[in-house]
PDB file of C-alpha atoms in Angstrom:
ATOM      1  CA  UNK A   1     -40.490 -44.815 -20.292  1.00 50.00           C
ATOM      2  CA  UNK A   2     -38.058 -42.491 -21.706  1.00 53.00           C
ATOM      3  CA  UNK A   3     -37.971 -38.912 -20.242  1.00 53.00           C
ATOM      4  CA  UNK A   4     -36.593 -36.131 -22.175  1.00 59.00           C
ATOM      5  CA  UNK A   5     -34.601 -33.169 -20.059  1.00 61.00           C
ATOM      6  CA  UNK A   6     -34.541 -29.691 -21.535  1.00 68.00           C
ATOM      7  CA  UNK A   7     -32.227 -26.980 -19.681  1.00 73.00           C
ATOM      8  CA  UNK A   8     -28.891 -25.619 -18.832  1.00 74.00           C
ATOM      9  CA  UNK A   9     -27.154 -26.814 -15.461  1.00 78.00           C
ATOM     10  CA  UNK A  10     -24.192 -24.969 -14.271  1.00 80.00           C
ATOM     11  CA  UNK A  11     -21.585 -25.973 -11.851  1.00 85.00           C
ATOM     12  CA  UNK A  12     -19.833 -22.923 -10.617  1.00 87.00           C
ATOM     13  CA  UNK A  13     -16.546 -22.966  -8.269  1.00 88.00           C
ATOM     14  CA  UNK A  14     -14.848 -19.742  -7.169  1.00 87.00           C
ATOM     15  CA  UNK A  15     -11.314 -20.050  -5.220  1.00 87.00           C
ATOM     16  CA  UNK A  16      -9.275 -17.241  -3.774  1.00 86.00           C
ATOM     17  CA  UNK A  17      -5.863 -17.815  -2.513  1.00 86.00           C
ATOM     18  CA  UNK A  18      -3.496 -15.095  -0.751  1.00 86.00           C
ATOM     19  CA  UNK A  19      -0.942 -14.475   2.031  1.00 89.00           C
ATOM     20  CA  UNK A  20       2.053 -12.978   3.144  1.00 91.00           C
ATOM     21  CA  UNK A  21       5.592 -14.521   3.972  1.00 95.00           C
ATOM     22  CA  UNK A  22       7.999 -12.510   6.048  1.00 96.00           C
ATOM     23  CA  UNK A  23      11.646 -13.396   7.282  1.00 98.00           C
ATOM     24  CA  UNK A  24      13.950 -10.935   8.966  1.00 97.00           C
ATOM     25  CA  UNK A  25      16.971 -10.913  10.677  1.00 98.00           C
ATOM     26  CA  UNK A  26      18.891  -7.973  12.425  1.00 97.00           C
ATOM     27  CA  UNK A  27      21.541  -7.091  14.588  1.00 97.00           C
ATOM     28  CA  UNK A  28      21.990  -3.936  16.983  1.00 96.00           C
ATOM     29  CA  UNK A  29      25.441  -2.482  17.539  1.00 94.00           C
ATOM     30  CA  UNK A  30      26.448   0.486  20.036  1.00 94.00           C
ATOM     31  CA  UNK A  31      28.935   2.493  17.817  1.00 92.00           C
ATOM     32  CA  UNK A  32      29.582   5.039  20.774  1.00 93.00           C
ATOM     33  CA  UNK A  33      27.992   5.919  23.927  1.00 93.00           C
ATOM     34  CA  UNK A  34      25.523   8.382  22.282  1.00 94.00           C
ATOM     35  CA  UNK A  35      25.050   6.273  18.992  1.00 96.00           C
ATOM     36  CA  UNK A  36      23.487   2.890  18.192  1.00 97.00           C
ATOM     37  CA  UNK A  37      23.053   1.138  14.833  1.00 97.00           C
ATOM     38  CA  UNK A  38      20.767  -1.437  13.578  1.00 97.00           C
ATOM     39  CA  UNK A  39      21.384  -3.391  10.474  1.00 97.00           C
ATOM     40  CA  UNK A  40      18.378  -5.449   8.954  1.00 98.00           C
ATOM     41  CA  UNK A  41      18.039  -8.162   6.219  1.00 98.00           C
ATOM     42  CA  UNK A  42      14.669  -9.312   5.211  1.00 98.00           C
ATOM     43  CA  UNK A  43      12.537 -11.009   2.540  1.00 98.00           C
ATOM     44  CA  UNK A  44       8.879 -10.473   2.104  1.00 96.00           C
ATOM     45  CA  UNK A  45       6.375 -11.975  -0.312  1.00 93.00           C
ATOM     46  CA  UNK A  46       2.716 -10.895  -1.040  1.00 89.00           C
ATOM     47  CA  UNK A  47       0.679 -13.158  -3.310  1.00 87.00           C
ATOM     48  CA  UNK A  48      -2.729 -13.578  -4.379  1.00 85.00           C
ATOM     49  CA  UNK A  49      -4.791 -15.544  -6.894  1.00 84.00           C
ATOM     50  CA  UNK A  50      -8.466 -16.050  -7.931  1.00 83.00           C
ATOM     51  CA  UNK A  51      -9.813 -18.858  -9.939  1.00 86.00           C
ATOM     52  CA  UNK A  52     -13.314 -19.229 -11.603  1.00 85.00           C
ATOM     53  CA  UNK A  53     -14.473 -22.426 -13.211  1.00 87.00           C
ATOM     54  CA  UNK A  54     -17.942 -22.832 -14.847  1.00 85.00           C
ATOM     55  CA  UNK A  55     -18.933 -26.291 -16.276  1.00 84.00           C
ATOM     56  CA  UNK A  56     -22.409 -25.874 -18.360  1.00 81.00           C
ATOM     57  CA  UNK A  57     -24.305 -28.799 -19.384  1.00 78.00           C
ATOM     58  CA  UNK A  58     -26.982 -28.348 -21.842  1.00 77.00           C
ATOM     59  CA  UNK A  59     -29.760 -30.915 -22.375  1.00 73.00           C
ATOM     60  CA  UNK A  60     -31.819 -30.757 -25.434  1.00 71.00           C
ATOM     61  CA  UNK A  61     -34.122 -33.859 -25.520  1.00 65.00           C
ATOM     62  CA  UNK A  62     -31.632 -36.687 -25.525  1.00 64.00           C
ATOM     63  CA  UNK A  63     -28.715 -34.642 -26.585  1.00 70.00           C
ATOM     64  CA  UNK A  64     -26.160 -33.511 -24.041  1.00 71.00           C
ATOM     65  CA  UNK A  65     -23.566 -30.725 -24.726  1.00 74.00           C
ATOM     66  CA  UNK A  66     -20.810 -29.873 -22.316  1.00 76.00           C
ATOM     67  CA  UNK A  67     -18.936 -26.464 -22.080  1.00 79.00           C
ATOM     68  CA  UNK A  68     -16.178 -25.594 -19.664  1.00 85.00           C
ATOM     69  CA  UNK A  69     -14.708 -22.087 -18.988  1.00 85.00           C
ATOM     70  CA  UNK A  70     -11.829 -21.294 -16.798  1.00 83.00           C
ATOM     71  CA  UNK A  71     -10.397 -17.972 -15.495  1.00 84.00           C
ATOM     72  CA  UNK A  72      -7.212 -17.405 -13.460  1.00 83.00           C
ATOM     73  CA  UNK A  73      -5.527 -14.216 -12.239  1.00 81.00           C
ATOM     74  CA  UNK A  74      -2.212 -14.089 -10.355  1.00 83.00           C
ATOM     75  CA  UNK A  75      -0.701 -10.923  -8.708  1.00 84.00           C
ATOM     76  CA  UNK A  76       2.589 -11.105  -6.380  1.00 87.00           C
ATOM     77  CA  UNK A  77       5.557  -8.952  -5.081  1.00 90.00           C
ATOM     78  CA  UNK A  78       8.799 -10.326  -3.878  1.00 94.00           C
ATOM     79  CA  UNK A  79      11.056  -8.054  -1.946  1.00 95.00           C
ATOM     80  CA  UNK A  80      14.699  -8.406  -0.780  1.00 97.00           C
ATOM     81  CA  UNK A  81      15.546  -5.629   1.697  1.00 98.00           C
ATOM     82  CA  UNK A  82      18.868  -4.440   3.135  1.00 98.00           C
ATOM     83  CA  UNK A  83      18.823  -1.442   5.573  1.00 97.00           C
ATOM     84  CA  UNK A  84      20.721   0.227   8.220  1.00 97.00           C
ATOM     85  CA  UNK A  85      19.279   2.802  10.810  1.00 97.00           C
ATOM     86  CA  UNK A  86      21.375   4.974  13.310  1.00 97.00           C
ATOM     87  CA  UNK A  87      20.163   6.703  16.520  1.00 97.00           C
ATOM     88  CA  UNK A  88      22.273   9.601  17.710  1.00 96.00           C
ATOM     89  CA  UNK A  89      21.920  11.589  20.840  1.00 94.00           C
ATOM     90  CA  UNK A  90      23.759  14.499  19.496  1.00 91.00           C
ATOM     91  CA  UNK A  91      23.101  16.649  22.761  1.00 92.00           C
ATOM     92  CA  UNK A  92      20.720  16.896  25.636  1.00 90.00           C
ATOM     93  CA  UNK A  93      18.400  18.889  23.272  1.00 93.00           C
ATOM     94  CA  UNK A  94      18.939  17.060  20.044  1.00 95.00           C
ATOM     95  CA  UNK A  95      18.064  13.567  18.869  1.00 95.00           C
ATOM     96  CA  UNK A  96      19.071  12.751  15.408  1.00 97.00           C
ATOM     97  CA  UNK A  97      18.124   9.726  13.352  1.00 97.00           C
ATOM     98  CA  UNK A  98      19.414   8.675   9.911  1.00 97.00           C
ATOM     99  CA  UNK A  99      19.821   5.653   7.705  1.00 98.00           C
ATOM    100  CA  UNK A 100      19.827   4.169   4.398  1.00 98.00           C
ATOM    101  CA  UNK A 101      18.280   1.121   2.606  1.00 98.00           C
ATOM    102  CA  UNK A 102      18.164  -0.814  -0.621  1.00 98.00           C
ATOM    103  CA  UNK A 103      15.194  -2.956  -1.798  1.00 97.00           C
ATOM    104  CA  UNK A 104      15.180  -5.487  -4.824  1.00 96.00           C
ATOM    105  CA  UNK A 105      11.566  -5.704  -5.999  1.00 94.00           C
ATOM    106  CA  UNK A 106      10.118  -8.357  -8.190  1.00 92.00           C
ATOM    107  CA  UNK A 107       6.482  -7.701  -9.429  1.00 88.00           C
ATOM    108  CA  UNK A 108       4.019  -9.689 -11.163  1.00 84.00           C
ATOM    109  CA  UNK A 109       1.312  -7.019 -11.606  1.00 75.00           C
ATOM    110  CA  UNK A 110      -1.580  -9.209 -12.866  1.00 71.00           C
ATOM    111  CA  UNK A 111      -1.466 -11.973 -15.043  1.00 75.00           C
ATOM    112  CA  UNK A 112      -4.615 -13.603 -16.462  1.00 76.00           C
ATOM    113  CA  UNK A 113      -5.521 -16.740 -18.564  1.00 79.00           C
ATOM    114  CA  UNK A 114      -8.747 -17.810 -19.856  1.00 82.00           C
ATOM    115  CA  UNK A 115      -9.613 -21.376 -21.214  1.00 82.00           C
ATOM    116  CA  UNK A 116     -12.813 -22.347 -23.121  1.00 82.00           C
ATOM    117  CA  UNK A 117     -13.542 -25.911 -23.876  1.00 81.00           C
ATOM    118  CA  UNK A 118     -16.295 -27.346 -26.060  1.00 77.00           C
ATOM    119  CA  UNK A 119     -16.796 -30.983 -27.320  1.00 72.00           C
ATOM    120  CA  UNK A 120     -14.663 -30.264 -30.320  1.00 73.00           C
ATOM    121  CA  UNK A 121     -12.507 -27.330 -29.650  1.00 78.00           C
ATOM    122  CA  UNK A 122     -10.311 -25.765 -26.834  1.00 78.00           C
ATOM    123  CA  UNK A 123      -9.257 -22.167 -26.835  1.00 80.00           C
ATOM    124  CA  UNK A 124      -6.707 -20.583 -24.358  1.00 77.00           C
ATOM    125  CA  UNK A 125      -6.313 -16.854 -24.027  1.00 75.00           C
ATOM    126  CA  UNK A 126      -3.406 -15.376 -21.941  1.00 71.00           C
ATOM    127  CA  UNK A 127      -2.524 -11.779 -21.575  1.00 68.00           C
ATOM    128  CA  UNK A 128       0.989 -10.341 -22.181  1.00 57.00           C
ATOM    129  CA  UNK A 129       1.828  -9.412 -18.530  1.00 62.00           C
ATOM    130  CA  UNK A 130       5.437 -10.245 -17.446  1.00 69.00           C
ATOM    131  CA  UNK A 131       7.363  -9.849 -14.416  1.00 79.00           C
ATOM    132  CA  UNK A 132       9.293  -6.472 -13.689  1.00 85.00           C
ATOM    133  CA  UNK A 133      12.329  -6.212 -11.660  1.00 91.00           C
ATOM    134  CA  UNK A 134      13.048  -2.935  -9.847  1.00 94.00           C
ATOM    135  CA  UNK A 135      15.685  -1.386  -7.582  1.00 96.00           C
ATOM    136  CA  UNK A 136      14.961   0.956  -4.850  1.00 97.00           C
ATOM    137  CA  UNK A 137      17.453   3.033  -2.967  1.00 97.00           C
ATOM    138  CA  UNK A 138      16.337   5.533  -0.009  1.00 97.00           C
ATOM    139  CA  UNK A 139      18.087   7.353   2.694  1.00 98.00           C
ATOM    140  CA  UNK A 140      16.802  10.029   5.349  1.00 98.00           C
ATOM    141  CA  UNK A 141      17.841  12.096   8.056  1.00 98.00           C
ATOM    142  CA  UNK A 142      15.736  13.662  10.821  1.00 97.00           C
ATOM    143  CA  UNK A 143      16.436  15.857  13.997  1.00 97.00           C
ATOM    144  CA  UNK A 144      14.089  16.095  17.180  1.00 96.00           C
ATOM    145  CA  UNK A 145      15.338  19.304  18.529  1.00 95.00           C
ATOM    146  CA  UNK A 146      14.033  20.499  21.930  1.00 94.00           C
ATOM    147  CA  UNK A 147      14.973  24.393  21.532  1.00 93.00           C
ATOM    148  CA  UNK A 148      13.617  25.225  25.155  1.00 92.00           C
ATOM    149  CA  UNK A 149      10.904  24.519  27.509  1.00 88.00           C
ATOM    150  CA  UNK A 150       8.445  26.045  25.046  1.00 92.00           C
ATOM    151  CA  UNK A 151       9.553  25.501  21.607  1.00 94.00           C
ATOM    152  CA  UNK A 152      10.245  21.910  20.086  1.00 95.00           C
ATOM    153  CA  UNK A 153      10.872  21.260  16.316  1.00 97.00           C
ATOM    154  CA  UNK A 154      11.064  17.918  14.279  1.00 97.00           C
ATOM    155  CA  UNK A 155      12.760  18.346  10.980  1.00 97.00           C
ATOM    156  CA  UNK A 156      13.529  15.679   8.352  1.00 97.00           C
ATOM    157  CA  UNK A 157      14.325  14.789   4.788  1.00 98.00           C
ATOM    158  CA  UNK A 158      13.823  11.533   2.943  1.00 98.00           C
ATOM    159  CA  UNK A 159      15.273  10.843  -0.625  1.00 97.00           C
ATOM    160  CA  UNK A 160      14.618   7.924  -2.873  1.00 97.00           C
ATOM    161  CA  UNK A 161      15.443   6.560  -6.232  1.00 97.00           C
ATOM    162  CA  UNK A 162      13.243   3.965  -8.328  1.00 96.00           C
ATOM    163  CA  UNK A 163      14.943   2.138 -11.226  1.00 95.00           C
ATOM    164  CA  UNK A 164      12.354  -0.139 -13.266  1.00 91.00           C
ATOM    165  CA  UNK A 165      11.889  -0.767 -17.031  1.00 86.00           C
ATOM    166  CA  UNK A 166      15.180   1.160 -17.954  1.00 89.00           C
ATOM    167  CA  UNK A 167      14.021   4.354 -16.261  1.00 91.00           C
ATOM    168  CA  UNK A 168      15.073   6.016 -13.123  1.00 93.00           C
ATOM    169  CA  UNK A 169      12.435   8.128 -11.118  1.00 93.00           C
ATOM    170  CA  UNK A 170      13.286  10.062  -7.936  1.00 93.00           C
ATOM    171  CA  UNK A 171      11.701  12.163  -5.290  1.00 94.00           C
ATOM    172  CA  UNK A 172      12.392  14.314  -2.197  1.00 96.00           C
ATOM    173  CA  UNK A 173      10.163  14.094   0.796  1.00 97.00           C
ATOM    174  CA  UNK A 174      10.840  16.742   3.424  1.00 97.00           C
ATOM    175  CA  UNK A 175       8.734  17.129   6.595  1.00 97.00           C
ATOM    176  CA  UNK A 176       8.606  19.703   9.395  1.00 98.00           C
ATOM    177  CA  UNK A 177       6.745  19.730  12.472  1.00 97.00           C
ATOM    178  CA  UNK A 178       6.638  22.398  15.373  1.00 97.00           C
ATOM    179  CA  UNK A 179       5.208  22.339  18.862  1.00 96.00           C
ATOM    180  CA  UNK A 180       4.706  25.383  21.186  1.00 96.00           C
ATOM    181  CA  UNK A 181       3.555  25.036  24.612  1.00 93.00           C
ATOM    182  CA  UNK A 182       2.585  28.766  26.136  1.00 91.00           C
ATOM    183  CA  UNK A 183       1.625  27.234  29.511  1.00 88.00           C
ATOM    184  CA  UNK A 184       2.250  24.082  31.335  1.00 85.00           C
ATOM    185  CA  UNK A 185      -1.071  22.471  30.449  1.00 90.00           C
ATOM    186  CA  UNK A 186      -1.591  24.145  26.842  1.00 92.00           C
ATOM    187  CA  UNK A 187       0.138  23.067  23.490  1.00 95.00           C
ATOM    188  CA  UNK A 188      -0.422  23.896  19.831  1.00 97.00           C
ATOM    189  CA  UNK A 189       1.247  22.041  17.008  1.00 96.00           C
ATOM    190  CA  UNK A 190       1.682  22.458  13.193  1.00 97.00           C
ATOM    191  CA  UNK A 191       3.041  20.230  10.681  1.00 98.00           C
ATOM    192  CA  UNK A 192       4.043  19.722   6.859  1.00 98.00           C
ATOM    193  CA  UNK A 193       5.018  16.473   5.035  1.00 97.00           C
ATOM    194  CA  UNK A 194       5.460  15.166   1.562  1.00 97.00           C
ATOM    195  CA  UNK A 195       5.564  11.586   0.520  1.00 96.00           C
ATOM    196  CA  UNK A 196       6.479   9.817  -2.601  1.00 96.00           C
ATOM    197  CA  UNK A 197       5.317   6.526  -3.520  1.00 94.00           C
ATOM    198  CA  UNK A 198       6.494   4.074  -6.420  1.00 94.00           C
ATOM    199  CA  UNK A 199       3.824   0.905  -5.620  1.00 89.00           C
ATOM    200  CA  UNK A 200       0.259   1.325  -5.653  1.00 85.00           C
ATOM    201  CA  UNK A 201      -2.700  -0.778  -4.608  1.00 80.00           C
ATOM    202  CA  UNK A 202      -5.444  -1.253  -7.230  1.00 78.00           C
ATOM    203  CA  UNK A 203      -8.753  -2.226  -6.096  1.00 72.00           C
ATOM    204  CA  UNK A 204     -12.067  -3.141  -7.990  1.00 63.00           C
ATOM    205  CA  UNK A 205     -14.458  -2.496  -5.070  1.00 58.00           C
ATOM    206  CA  UNK A 206     -14.736  -0.539  -1.977  1.00 54.00           C
ATOM    207  CA  UNK A 207     -13.724  -3.680   0.117  1.00 52.00           C
ATOM    208  CA  UNK A 208     -10.104  -5.044   0.568  1.00 54.00           C
ATOM    209  CA  UNK A 209     -10.084  -8.375  -1.176  1.00 58.00           C
ATOM    210  CA  UNK A 210      -7.588 -10.648  -2.479  1.00 55.00           C
ATOM    211  CA  UNK A 211      -8.637  -9.479  -6.024  1.00 59.00           C
ATOM    212  CA  UNK A 212      -6.747  -6.210  -5.203  1.00 66.00           C
ATOM    213  CA  UNK A 213      -3.391  -5.881  -6.995  1.00 73.00           C
ATOM    214  CA  UNK A 214      -0.203  -4.275  -6.050  1.00 76.00           C
ATOM    215  CA  UNK A 215       1.541  -2.863  -9.033  1.00 81.00           C
ATOM    216  CA  UNK A 216       4.752  -0.593  -9.622  1.00 87.00           C
ATOM    217  CA  UNK A 217       4.820   2.934 -11.513  1.00 86.00           C
ATOM    218  CA  UNK A 218       5.979   2.146 -15.137  1.00 82.00           C
ATOM    219  CA  UNK A 219       5.661   3.490 -18.528  1.00 79.00           C
ATOM    220  CA  UNK A 220       4.215   7.057 -18.770  1.00 82.00           C
ATOM    221  CA  UNK A 221       2.998   7.135 -15.304  1.00 86.00           C
ATOM    222  CA  UNK A 222       4.837   9.258 -12.567  1.00 90.00           C
ATOM    223  CA  UNK A 223       5.426   8.459  -8.977  1.00 93.00           C
ATOM    224  CA  UNK A 224       2.450   9.274  -6.775  1.00 94.00           C
ATOM    225  CA  UNK A 225       2.915  12.173  -4.434  1.00 96.00           C
ATOM    226  CA  UNK A 226       1.120  13.479  -1.421  1.00 97.00           C
ATOM    227  CA  UNK A 227       1.476  16.954   0.530  1.00 98.00           C
ATOM    228  CA  UNK A 228      -0.290  17.135   3.790  1.00 98.00           C
ATOM    229  CA  UNK A 229      -0.585  19.965   6.382  1.00 98.00           C
ATOM    230  CA  UNK A 230      -2.034  19.556   9.807  1.00 98.00           C
ATOM    231  CA  UNK A 231      -2.515  21.718  12.959  1.00 98.00           C
ATOM    232  CA  UNK A 232      -3.772  20.901  16.454  1.00 97.00           C
ATOM    233  CA  UNK A 233      -4.463  22.202  19.992  1.00 97.00           C
ATOM    234  CA  UNK A 234      -3.988  20.330  23.263  1.00 95.00           C
ATOM    235  CA  UNK A 235      -5.026  20.841  26.920  1.00 95.00           C
ATOM    236  CA  UNK A 236      -4.549  18.699  29.938  1.00 92.00           C
ATOM    237  CA  UNK A 237      -5.938  19.459  33.422  1.00 90.00           C
ATOM    238  CA  UNK A 238      -4.033  19.597  36.620  1.00 85.00           C
ATOM    239  CA  UNK A 239      -2.456  16.174  37.363  1.00 82.00           C
ATOM    240  CA  UNK A 240      -3.180  15.069  33.925  1.00 83.00           C
ATOM    241  CA  UNK A 241      -6.627  13.673  34.898  1.00 89.00           C
ATOM    242  CA  UNK A 242      -8.428  15.070  31.776  1.00 93.00           C
ATOM    243  CA  UNK A 243      -7.036  15.644  28.201  1.00 95.00           C
ATOM    244  CA  UNK A 244      -8.606  17.356  25.265  1.00 96.00           C
ATOM    245  CA  UNK A 245      -7.182  17.333  21.549  1.00 96.00           C
ATOM    246  CA  UNK A 246      -8.364  18.830  18.661  1.00 97.00           C
ATOM    247  CA  UNK A 247      -6.729  18.195  15.405  1.00 97.00           C
ATOM    248  CA  UNK A 248      -7.348  19.007  11.823  1.00 98.00           C
ATOM    249  CA  UNK A 249      -5.517  18.109   8.411  1.00 98.00           C
ATOM    250  CA  UNK A 250      -5.518  18.768   4.674  1.00 98.00           C
ATOM    251  CA  UNK A 251      -4.169  16.467   2.127  1.00 98.00           C
ATOM    252  CA  UNK A 252      -3.577  16.828  -1.713  1.00 97.00           C
ATOM    253  CA  UNK A 253      -2.490  13.938  -3.888  1.00 96.00           C
ATOM    254  CA  UNK A 254      -1.128  13.932  -7.509  1.00 96.00           C
ATOM    255  CA  UNK A 255      -0.575  11.070 -10.051  1.00 93.00           C
ATOM    256  CA  UNK A 256      -2.913   8.709  -8.311  1.00 90.00           C
ATOM    257  CA  UNK A 257      -3.563   5.456 -10.118  1.00 86.00           C
ATOM    258  CA  UNK A 258      -6.841   3.606 -10.946  1.00 83.00           C
ATOM    259  CA  UNK A 259      -8.481   1.513 -13.461  1.00 77.00           C
ATOM    260  CA  UNK A 260     -10.023   3.016 -16.500  1.00 73.00           C
ATOM    261  CA  UNK A 261     -13.813   3.044 -16.810  1.00 68.00           C
ATOM    262  CA  UNK A 262     -14.669  -0.368 -18.515  1.00 62.00           C
ATOM    263  CA  UNK A 263     -11.181  -1.384 -18.241  1.00 54.00           C
ATOM    264  CA  UNK A 264     -12.218  -4.999 -18.362  1.00 52.00           C
ATOM    265  CA  UNK A 265     -13.152  -4.478 -22.075  1.00 49.00           C
ATOM    266  CA  UNK A 266      -9.439  -4.257 -23.094  1.00 52.00           C
ATOM    267  CA  UNK A 267      -8.257  -6.896 -25.361  1.00 49.00           C
ATOM    268  CA  UNK A 268      -6.258  -9.580 -23.805  1.00 47.00           C
ATOM    269  CA  UNK A 269      -3.021  -8.958 -25.716  1.00 45.00           C
ATOM    270  CA  UNK A 270      -2.971  -5.107 -24.652  1.00 51.00           C
ATOM    271  CA  UNK A 271      -0.168  -4.261 -21.917  1.00 57.00           C
ATOM    272  CA  UNK A 272      -1.517  -4.333 -18.512  1.00 57.00           C
ATOM    273  CA  UNK A 273      -0.773  -0.862 -17.913  1.00 64.00           C
ATOM    274  CA  UNK A 274      -2.916   0.185 -20.840  1.00 66.00           C
ATOM    275  CA  UNK A 275      -6.144  -0.401 -18.419  1.00 73.00           C
ATOM    276  CA  UNK A 276      -4.826   2.386 -15.882  1.00 82.00           C
ATOM    277  CA  UNK A 277      -5.428   6.113 -15.810  1.00 85.00           C
ATOM    278  CA  UNK A 278      -4.085   8.775 -13.411  1.00 88.00           C
ATOM    279  CA  UNK A 279      -5.565  11.769 -11.630  1.00 92.00           C
ATOM    280  CA  UNK A 280      -5.495  13.647  -8.543  1.00 95.00           C
ATOM    281  CA  UNK A 281      -7.336  13.813  -5.061  1.00 95.00           C
ATOM    282  CA  UNK A 282      -7.807  15.540  -1.818  1.00 97.00           C
ATOM    283  CA  UNK A 283      -8.706  14.542   1.717  1.00 97.00           C
ATOM    284  CA  UNK A 284      -9.271  16.453   4.680  1.00 97.00           C
ATOM    285  CA  UNK A 285     -10.716  15.945   8.329  1.00 97.00           C
ATOM    286  CA  UNK A 286     -10.853  17.107  11.827  1.00 97.00           C
ATOM    287  CA  UNK A 287     -10.365  14.959  15.064  1.00 96.00           C
ATOM    288  CA  UNK A 288     -11.673  15.687  18.666  1.00 97.00           C
ATOM    289  CA  UNK A 289     -10.740  13.606  21.573  1.00 96.00           C
ATOM    290  CA  UNK A 290     -11.617  13.934  25.071  1.00 96.00           C
ATOM    291  CA  UNK A 291     -10.071  11.463  27.706  1.00 96.00           C
ATOM    292  CA  UNK A 292     -10.223  10.802  31.419  1.00 93.00           C
ATOM    293  CA  UNK A 293      -6.781   9.170  32.314  1.00 90.00           C
ATOM    294  CA  UNK A 294      -7.111   8.521  36.022  1.00 88.00           C
ATOM    295  CA  UNK A 295      -9.651   7.507  38.810  1.00 87.00           C
ATOM    296  CA  UNK A 296     -12.083   4.710  39.166  1.00 90.00           C
ATOM    297  CA  UNK A 297     -13.424   5.141  35.759  1.00 92.00           C
ATOM    298  CA  UNK A 298     -11.302   6.092  32.761  1.00 93.00           C
ATOM    299  CA  UNK A 299     -11.734   6.302  28.910  1.00 95.00           C
ATOM    300  CA  UNK A 300     -12.032   8.580  25.952  1.00 95.00           C
ATOM    301  CA  UNK A 301     -14.572   9.837  23.519  1.00 96.00           C
TER     302      UNK A 301
END
């Protein structure tokens, strides 16, 4: 007896591959009794890829047709890093840290290839993504200054330059924090900081997955910046058995990168950064901590 089969049968396979590689070497050197230096050379690599295959077999009576489709995406960053950091006790009340670094970046922001195979044809689509090379220079200095038993100030400045795609972008990141102790068991603190970021993580969902992509700031997009102010009050009991801390912050951000709505409809030959858009954001929060630090039972909430 001959049986005829009607229907479609799919064999679907999804694979994710990701990881990090880090290699580092460093040397510590005492420049003087009051100053030490640390020189570091490092290589880091992050990579991720996703592969989707779908083999469809269609039965129509005694006929059988097979259709195959493949989709693969790759993303990686390679960094070569050289840096020097110095630690200087300028006086009993002043502790200075400063240093500089250079990073050679190599980015593959997101390369996709698609293949469709039928019994008579094979179609291959590849997007136009290519690797980017970038050079980053940065330097910083900060001073942790204990003015007296009541006042303490930390002030610093970080400067950076980022060269990519024939353009140079730069930024300054100042920071300042101050603490005041009106009594032995009370303290109040306030701080301001600014950060500049040239590499951004793009995600297509609210979970961190290997599909997340790390990309550089290129083309019309500007470096991302964030300004943050914070303030807090702290109390501790006699003997430091109990401590209570209340802290709040407000952060506002500019030039944030994200995917455009329905970015997946972009033609394959479009440049990868045409799928992105920029915007701004804010974040704010408050944190309250109560801790018991000694005795038979310790803990915090």
